[in-house]
mmCIF file of N, CA and C in Angstrom:
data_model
loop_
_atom_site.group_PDB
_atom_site.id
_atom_site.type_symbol
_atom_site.label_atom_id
_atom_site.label_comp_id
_atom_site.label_asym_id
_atom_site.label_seq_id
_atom_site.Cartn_x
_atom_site.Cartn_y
_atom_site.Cartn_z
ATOM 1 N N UNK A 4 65.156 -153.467 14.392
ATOM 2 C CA UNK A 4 63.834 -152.958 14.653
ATOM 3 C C UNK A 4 62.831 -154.059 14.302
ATOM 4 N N UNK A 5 62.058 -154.472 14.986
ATOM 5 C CA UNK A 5 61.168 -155.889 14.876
ATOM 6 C C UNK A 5 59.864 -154.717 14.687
ATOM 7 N N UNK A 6 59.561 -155.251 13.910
ATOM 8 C CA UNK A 6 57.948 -154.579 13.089
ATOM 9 C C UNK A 6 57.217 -156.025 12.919
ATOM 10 N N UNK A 7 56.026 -156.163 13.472
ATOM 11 C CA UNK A 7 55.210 -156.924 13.537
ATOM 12 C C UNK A 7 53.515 -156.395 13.206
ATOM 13 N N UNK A 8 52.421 -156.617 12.583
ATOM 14 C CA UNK A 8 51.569 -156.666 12.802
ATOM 15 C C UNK A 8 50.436 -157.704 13.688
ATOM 16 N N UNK A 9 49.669 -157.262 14.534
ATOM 17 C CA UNK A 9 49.218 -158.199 15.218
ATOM 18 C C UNK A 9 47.808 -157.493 15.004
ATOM 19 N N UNK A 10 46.485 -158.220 14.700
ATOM 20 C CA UNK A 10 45.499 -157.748 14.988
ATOM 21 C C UNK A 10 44.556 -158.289 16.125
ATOM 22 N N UNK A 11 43.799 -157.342 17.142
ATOM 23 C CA UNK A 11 42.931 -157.378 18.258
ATOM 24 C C UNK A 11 42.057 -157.197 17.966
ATOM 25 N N UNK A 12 40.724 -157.804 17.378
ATOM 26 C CA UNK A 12 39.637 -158.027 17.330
ATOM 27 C C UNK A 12 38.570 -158.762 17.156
ATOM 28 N N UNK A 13 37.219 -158.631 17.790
ATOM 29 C CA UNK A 13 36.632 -159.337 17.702
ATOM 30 C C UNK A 13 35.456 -159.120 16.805
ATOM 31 N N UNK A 14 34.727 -160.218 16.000
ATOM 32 C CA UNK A 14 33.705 -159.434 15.196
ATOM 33 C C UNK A 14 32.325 -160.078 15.898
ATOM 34 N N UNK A 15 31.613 -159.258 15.929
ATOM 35 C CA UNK A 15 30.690 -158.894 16.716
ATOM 36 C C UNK A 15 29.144 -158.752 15.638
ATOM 37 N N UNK A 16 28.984 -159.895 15.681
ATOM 38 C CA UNK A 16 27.396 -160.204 14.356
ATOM 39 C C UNK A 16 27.773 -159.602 12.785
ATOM 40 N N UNK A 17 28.982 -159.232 12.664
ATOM 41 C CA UNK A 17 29.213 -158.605 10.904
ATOM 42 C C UNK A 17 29.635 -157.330 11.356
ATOM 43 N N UNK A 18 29.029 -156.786 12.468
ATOM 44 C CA UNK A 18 28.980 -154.964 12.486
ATOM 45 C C UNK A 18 30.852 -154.901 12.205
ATOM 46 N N UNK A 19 30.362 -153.365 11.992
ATOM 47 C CA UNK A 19 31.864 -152.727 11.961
ATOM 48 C C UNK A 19 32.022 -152.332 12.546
ATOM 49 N N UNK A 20 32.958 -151.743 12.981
ATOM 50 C CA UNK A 20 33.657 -151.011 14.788
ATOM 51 C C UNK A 20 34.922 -150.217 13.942
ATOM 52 N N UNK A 21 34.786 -149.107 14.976
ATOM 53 C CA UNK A 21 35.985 -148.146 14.514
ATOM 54 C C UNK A 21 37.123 -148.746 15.162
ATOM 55 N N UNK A 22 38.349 -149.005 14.307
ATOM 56 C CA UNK A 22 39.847 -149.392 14.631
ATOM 57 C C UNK A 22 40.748 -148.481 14.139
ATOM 58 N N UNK A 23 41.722 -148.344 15.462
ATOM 59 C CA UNK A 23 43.045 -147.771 14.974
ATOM 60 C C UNK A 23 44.013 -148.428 15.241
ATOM 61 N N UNK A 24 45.165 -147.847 14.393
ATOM 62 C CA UNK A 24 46.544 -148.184 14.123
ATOM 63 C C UNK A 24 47.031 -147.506 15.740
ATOM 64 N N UNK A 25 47.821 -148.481 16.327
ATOM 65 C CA UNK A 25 48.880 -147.798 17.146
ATOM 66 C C UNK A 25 50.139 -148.148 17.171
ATOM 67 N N UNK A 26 50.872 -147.663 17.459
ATOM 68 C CA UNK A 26 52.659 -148.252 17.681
ATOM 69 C C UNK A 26 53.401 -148.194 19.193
ATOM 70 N N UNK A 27 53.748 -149.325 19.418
ATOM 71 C CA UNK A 27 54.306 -149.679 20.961
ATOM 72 C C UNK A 27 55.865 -149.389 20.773
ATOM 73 N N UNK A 28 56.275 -148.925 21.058
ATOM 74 C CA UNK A 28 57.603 -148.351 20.964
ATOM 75 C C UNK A 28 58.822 -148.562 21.882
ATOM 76 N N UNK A 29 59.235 -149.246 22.108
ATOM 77 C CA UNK A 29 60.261 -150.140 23.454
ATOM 78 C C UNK A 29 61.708 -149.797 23.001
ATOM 79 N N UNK A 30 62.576 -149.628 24.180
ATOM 80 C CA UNK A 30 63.592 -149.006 24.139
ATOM 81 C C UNK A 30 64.350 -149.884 24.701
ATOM 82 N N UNK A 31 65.211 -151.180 24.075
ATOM 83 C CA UNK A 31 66.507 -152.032 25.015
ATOM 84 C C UNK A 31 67.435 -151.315 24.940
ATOM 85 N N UNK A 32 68.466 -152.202 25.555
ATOM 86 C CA UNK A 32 70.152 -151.560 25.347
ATOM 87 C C UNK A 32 70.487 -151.356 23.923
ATOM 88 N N UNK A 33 70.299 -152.827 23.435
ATOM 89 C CA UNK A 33 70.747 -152.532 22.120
ATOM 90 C C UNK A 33 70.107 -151.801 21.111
ATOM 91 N N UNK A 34 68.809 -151.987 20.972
ATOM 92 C CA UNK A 34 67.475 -151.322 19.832
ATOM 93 C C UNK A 34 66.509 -150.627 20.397
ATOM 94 N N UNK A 35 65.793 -150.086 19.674
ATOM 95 C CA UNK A 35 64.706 -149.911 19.517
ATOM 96 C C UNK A 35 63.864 -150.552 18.606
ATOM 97 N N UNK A 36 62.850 -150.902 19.243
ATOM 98 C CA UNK A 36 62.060 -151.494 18.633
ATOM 99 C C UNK A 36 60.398 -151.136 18.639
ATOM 100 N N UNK A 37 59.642 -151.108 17.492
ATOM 101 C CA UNK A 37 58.428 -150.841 16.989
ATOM 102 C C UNK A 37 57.474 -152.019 16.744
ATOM 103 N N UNK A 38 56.288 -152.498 17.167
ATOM 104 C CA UNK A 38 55.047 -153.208 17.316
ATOM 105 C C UNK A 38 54.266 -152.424 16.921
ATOM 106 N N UNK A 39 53.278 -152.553 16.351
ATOM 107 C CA UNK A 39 52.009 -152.173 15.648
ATOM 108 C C UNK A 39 50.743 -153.206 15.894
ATOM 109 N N UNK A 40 50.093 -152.358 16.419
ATOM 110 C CA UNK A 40 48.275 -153.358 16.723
ATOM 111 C C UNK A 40 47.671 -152.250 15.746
ATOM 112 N N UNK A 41 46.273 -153.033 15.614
ATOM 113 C CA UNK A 41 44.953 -152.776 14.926
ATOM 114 C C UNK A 41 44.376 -152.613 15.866
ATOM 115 N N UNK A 42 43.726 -152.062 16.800
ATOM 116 C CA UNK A 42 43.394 -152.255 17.892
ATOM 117 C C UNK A 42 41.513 -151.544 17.938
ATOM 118 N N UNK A 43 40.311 -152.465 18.348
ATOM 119 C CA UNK A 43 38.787 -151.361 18.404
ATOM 120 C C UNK A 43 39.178 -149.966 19.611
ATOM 121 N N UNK A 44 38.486 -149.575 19.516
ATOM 122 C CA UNK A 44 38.608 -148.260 20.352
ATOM 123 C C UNK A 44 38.383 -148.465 21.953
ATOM 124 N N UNK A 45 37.156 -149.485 21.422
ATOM 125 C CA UNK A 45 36.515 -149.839 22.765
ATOM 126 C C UNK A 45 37.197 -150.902 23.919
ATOM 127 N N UNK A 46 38.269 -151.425 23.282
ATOM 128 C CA UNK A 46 39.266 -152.680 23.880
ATOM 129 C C UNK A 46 39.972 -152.133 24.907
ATOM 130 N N UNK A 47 39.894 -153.034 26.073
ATOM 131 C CA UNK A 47 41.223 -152.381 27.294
ATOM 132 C C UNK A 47 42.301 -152.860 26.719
ATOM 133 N N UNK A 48 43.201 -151.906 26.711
ATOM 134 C CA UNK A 48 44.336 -151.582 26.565
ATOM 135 C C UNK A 48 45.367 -153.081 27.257
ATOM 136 N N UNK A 49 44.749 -153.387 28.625
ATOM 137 C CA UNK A 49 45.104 -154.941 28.237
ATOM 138 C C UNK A 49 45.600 -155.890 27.566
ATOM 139 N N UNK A 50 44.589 -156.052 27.110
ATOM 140 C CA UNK A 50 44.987 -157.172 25.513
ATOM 141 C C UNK A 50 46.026 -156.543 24.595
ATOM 142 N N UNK A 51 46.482 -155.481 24.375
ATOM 143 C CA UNK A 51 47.716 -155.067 23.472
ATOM 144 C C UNK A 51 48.712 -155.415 24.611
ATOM 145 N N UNK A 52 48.803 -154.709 25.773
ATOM 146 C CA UNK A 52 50.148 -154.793 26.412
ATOM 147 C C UNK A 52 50.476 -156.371 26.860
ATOM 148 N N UNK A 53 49.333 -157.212 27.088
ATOM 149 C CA UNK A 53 49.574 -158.525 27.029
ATOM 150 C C UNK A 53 50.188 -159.203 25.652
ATOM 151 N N UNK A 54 50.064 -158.910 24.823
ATOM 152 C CA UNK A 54 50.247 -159.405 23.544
ATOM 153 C C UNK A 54 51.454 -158.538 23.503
ATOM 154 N N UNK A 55 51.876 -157.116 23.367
ATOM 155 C CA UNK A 55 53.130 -157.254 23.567
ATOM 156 C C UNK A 55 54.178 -157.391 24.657
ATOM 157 N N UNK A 56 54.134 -157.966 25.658
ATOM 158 C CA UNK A 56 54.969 -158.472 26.523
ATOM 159 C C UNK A 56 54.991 -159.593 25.980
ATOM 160 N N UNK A 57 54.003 -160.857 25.665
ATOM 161 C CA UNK A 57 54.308 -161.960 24.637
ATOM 162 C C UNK A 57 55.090 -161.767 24.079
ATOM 163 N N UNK A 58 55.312 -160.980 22.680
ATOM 164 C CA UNK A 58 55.490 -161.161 21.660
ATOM 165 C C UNK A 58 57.342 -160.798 22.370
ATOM 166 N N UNK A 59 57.737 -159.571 23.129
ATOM 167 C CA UNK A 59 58.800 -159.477 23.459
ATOM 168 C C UNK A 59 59.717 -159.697 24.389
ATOM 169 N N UNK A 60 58.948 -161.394 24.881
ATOM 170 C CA UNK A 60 59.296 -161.823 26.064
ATOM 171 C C UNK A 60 59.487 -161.249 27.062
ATOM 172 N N UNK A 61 58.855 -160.697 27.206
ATOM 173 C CA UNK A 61 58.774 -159.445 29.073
ATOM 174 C C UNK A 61 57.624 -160.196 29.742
ATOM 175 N N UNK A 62 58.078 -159.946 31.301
ATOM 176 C CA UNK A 62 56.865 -160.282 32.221
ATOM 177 C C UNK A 62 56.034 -158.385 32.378
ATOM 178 N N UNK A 63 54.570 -158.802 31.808
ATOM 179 C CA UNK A 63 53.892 -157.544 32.303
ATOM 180 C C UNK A 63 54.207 -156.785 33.686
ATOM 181 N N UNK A 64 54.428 -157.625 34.660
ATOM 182 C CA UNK A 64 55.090 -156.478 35.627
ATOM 183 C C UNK A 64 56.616 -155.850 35.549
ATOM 184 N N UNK A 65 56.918 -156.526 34.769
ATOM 185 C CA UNK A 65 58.281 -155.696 34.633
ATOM 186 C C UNK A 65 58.523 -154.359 33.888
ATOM 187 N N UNK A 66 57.248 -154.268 33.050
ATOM 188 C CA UNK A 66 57.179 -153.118 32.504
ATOM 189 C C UNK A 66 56.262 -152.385 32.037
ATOM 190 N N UNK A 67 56.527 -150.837 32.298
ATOM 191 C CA UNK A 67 55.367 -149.638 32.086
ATOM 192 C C UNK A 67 54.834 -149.008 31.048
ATOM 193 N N UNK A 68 53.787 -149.241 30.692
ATOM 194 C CA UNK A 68 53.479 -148.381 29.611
ATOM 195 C C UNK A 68 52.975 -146.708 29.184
ATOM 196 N N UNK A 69 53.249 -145.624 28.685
ATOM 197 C CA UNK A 69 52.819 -144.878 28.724
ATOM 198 C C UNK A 69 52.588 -144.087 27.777
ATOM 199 N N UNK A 70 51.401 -143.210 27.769
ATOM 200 C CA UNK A 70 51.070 -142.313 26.457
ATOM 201 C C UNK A 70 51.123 -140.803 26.640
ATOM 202 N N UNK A 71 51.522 -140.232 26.190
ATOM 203 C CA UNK A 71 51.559 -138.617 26.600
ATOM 204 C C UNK A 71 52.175 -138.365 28.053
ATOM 205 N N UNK A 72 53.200 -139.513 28.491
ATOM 206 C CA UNK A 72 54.052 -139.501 29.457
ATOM 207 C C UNK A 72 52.838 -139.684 30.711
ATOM 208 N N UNK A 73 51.845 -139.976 30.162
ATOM 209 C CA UNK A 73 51.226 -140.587 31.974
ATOM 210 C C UNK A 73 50.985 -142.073 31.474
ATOM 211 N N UNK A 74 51.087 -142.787 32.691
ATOM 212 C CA UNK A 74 50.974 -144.221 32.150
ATOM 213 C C UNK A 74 49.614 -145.038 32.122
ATOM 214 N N UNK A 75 49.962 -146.062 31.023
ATOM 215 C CA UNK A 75 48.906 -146.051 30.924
ATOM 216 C C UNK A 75 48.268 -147.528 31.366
ATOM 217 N N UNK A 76 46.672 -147.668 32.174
ATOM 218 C CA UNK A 76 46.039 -148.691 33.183
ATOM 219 C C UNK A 76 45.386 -149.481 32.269
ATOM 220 N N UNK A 77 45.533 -150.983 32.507
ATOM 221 C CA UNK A 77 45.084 -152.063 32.320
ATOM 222 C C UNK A 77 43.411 -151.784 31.580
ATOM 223 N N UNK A 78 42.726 -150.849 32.337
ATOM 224 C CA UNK A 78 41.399 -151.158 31.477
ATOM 225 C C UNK A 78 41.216 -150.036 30.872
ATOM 226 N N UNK A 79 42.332 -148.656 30.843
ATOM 227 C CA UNK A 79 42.020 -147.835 29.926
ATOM 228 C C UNK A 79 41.670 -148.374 28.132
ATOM 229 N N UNK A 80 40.942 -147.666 27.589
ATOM 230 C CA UNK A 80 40.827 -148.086 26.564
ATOM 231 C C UNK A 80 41.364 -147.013 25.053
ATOM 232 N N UNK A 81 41.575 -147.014 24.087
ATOM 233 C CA UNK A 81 42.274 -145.792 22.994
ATOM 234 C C UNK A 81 40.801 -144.853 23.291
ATOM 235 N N UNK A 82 39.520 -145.288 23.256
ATOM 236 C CA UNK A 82 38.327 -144.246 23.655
ATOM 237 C C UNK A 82 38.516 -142.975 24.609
ATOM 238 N N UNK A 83 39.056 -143.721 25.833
ATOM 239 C CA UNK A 83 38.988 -143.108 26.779
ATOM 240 C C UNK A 83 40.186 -141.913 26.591
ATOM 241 N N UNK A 84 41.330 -142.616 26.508
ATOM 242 C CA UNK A 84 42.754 -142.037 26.985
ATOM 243 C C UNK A 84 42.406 -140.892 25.266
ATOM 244 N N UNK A 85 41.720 -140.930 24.475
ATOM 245 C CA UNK A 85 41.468 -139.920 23.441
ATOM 246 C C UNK A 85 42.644 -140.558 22.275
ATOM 247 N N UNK A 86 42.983 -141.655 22.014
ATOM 248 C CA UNK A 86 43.724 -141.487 21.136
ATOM 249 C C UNK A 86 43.550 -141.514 19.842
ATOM 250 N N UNK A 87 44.556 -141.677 18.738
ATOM 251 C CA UNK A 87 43.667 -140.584 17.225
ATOM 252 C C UNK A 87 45.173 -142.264 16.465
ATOM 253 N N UNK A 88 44.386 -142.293 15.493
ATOM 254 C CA UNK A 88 45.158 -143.212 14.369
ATOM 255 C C UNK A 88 46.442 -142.922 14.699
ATOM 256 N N UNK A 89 47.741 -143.936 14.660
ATOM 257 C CA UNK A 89 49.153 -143.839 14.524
ATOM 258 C C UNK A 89 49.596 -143.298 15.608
ATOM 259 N N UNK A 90 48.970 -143.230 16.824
ATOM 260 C CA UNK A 90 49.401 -142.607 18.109
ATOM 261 C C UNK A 90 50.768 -143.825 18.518
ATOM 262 N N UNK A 91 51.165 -143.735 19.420
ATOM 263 C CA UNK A 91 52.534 -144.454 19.801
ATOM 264 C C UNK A 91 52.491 -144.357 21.458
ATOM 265 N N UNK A 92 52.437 -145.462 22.103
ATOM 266 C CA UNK A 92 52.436 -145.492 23.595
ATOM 267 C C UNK A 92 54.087 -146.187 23.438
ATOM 268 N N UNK A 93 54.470 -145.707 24.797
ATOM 269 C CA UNK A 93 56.338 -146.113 25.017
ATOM 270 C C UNK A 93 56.000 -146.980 26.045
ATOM 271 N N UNK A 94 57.442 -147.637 25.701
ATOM 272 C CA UNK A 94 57.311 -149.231 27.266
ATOM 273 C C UNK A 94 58.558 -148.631 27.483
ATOM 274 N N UNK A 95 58.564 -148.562 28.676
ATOM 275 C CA UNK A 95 59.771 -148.244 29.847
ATOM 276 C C UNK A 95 59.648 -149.705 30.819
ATOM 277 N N UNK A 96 61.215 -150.029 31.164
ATOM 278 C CA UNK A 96 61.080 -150.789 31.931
ATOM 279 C C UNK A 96 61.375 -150.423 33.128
ATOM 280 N N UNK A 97 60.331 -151.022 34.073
ATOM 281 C CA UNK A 97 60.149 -150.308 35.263
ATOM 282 C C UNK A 97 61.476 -150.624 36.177
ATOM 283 N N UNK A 98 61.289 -149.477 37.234
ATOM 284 C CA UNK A 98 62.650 -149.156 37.502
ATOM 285 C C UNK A 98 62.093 -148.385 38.847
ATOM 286 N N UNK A 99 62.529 -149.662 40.328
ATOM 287 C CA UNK A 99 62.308 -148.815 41.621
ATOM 288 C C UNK A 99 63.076 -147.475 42.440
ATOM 289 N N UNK A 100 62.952 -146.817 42.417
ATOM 290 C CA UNK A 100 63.634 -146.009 42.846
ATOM 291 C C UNK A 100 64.389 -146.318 44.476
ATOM 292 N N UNK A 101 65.558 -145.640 44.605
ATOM 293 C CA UNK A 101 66.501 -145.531 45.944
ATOM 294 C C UNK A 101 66.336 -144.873 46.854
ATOM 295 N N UNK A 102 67.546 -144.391 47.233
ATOM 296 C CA UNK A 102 67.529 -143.557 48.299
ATOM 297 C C UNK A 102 67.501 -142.276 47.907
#
């Protein structure tokens, strides 16, 4: 289980900004594995899933992210999508469907 802290922010003249804890939660063959951001409220969601595809060598298109099982878009932000301290978005790797 790779536990990392990474923090996303920017400071902005001294002010303070509300931040939460989230956990990225990825599922290989072999592990599972857990990432943790600090993340402002106001940040697209972006910058975490970029930073973790970095961190776990994935190409961003190869894989989906999602929160409350709908997935989740590049400029959503934790504001928008409503999320609350210690929430957990899952990475699925994407997977085209057949016949």
């Amino acid at each position: 289980m790779d536990k990392a802290d990474t923090k996303i922010e920017k400071k902005e003249g001294g002010t303070s900004t509300e931040h939460i804890n989230i956990k990225v939660v990825g599922e290989d063959k072999q592990d599972r594995n857990e990432v943790f951001f600090k993340i402002k409220q106001s940040t697209p969601l972006k910058k975490l899933m970029d930073a973790y595809c970095e961190r776990q060598g994935k190409s961003p298109d190869s894989v989906r992210f999602l929160y409350d099982g709908e997935r989740v878009q590049p400029t959503d932000t934790p504001q928008k999508l409503e999320m609350e301290d210690g929430d957990a978005i899952d990475v699925m790797i994407e997977q085209l469907g057949g016949l």
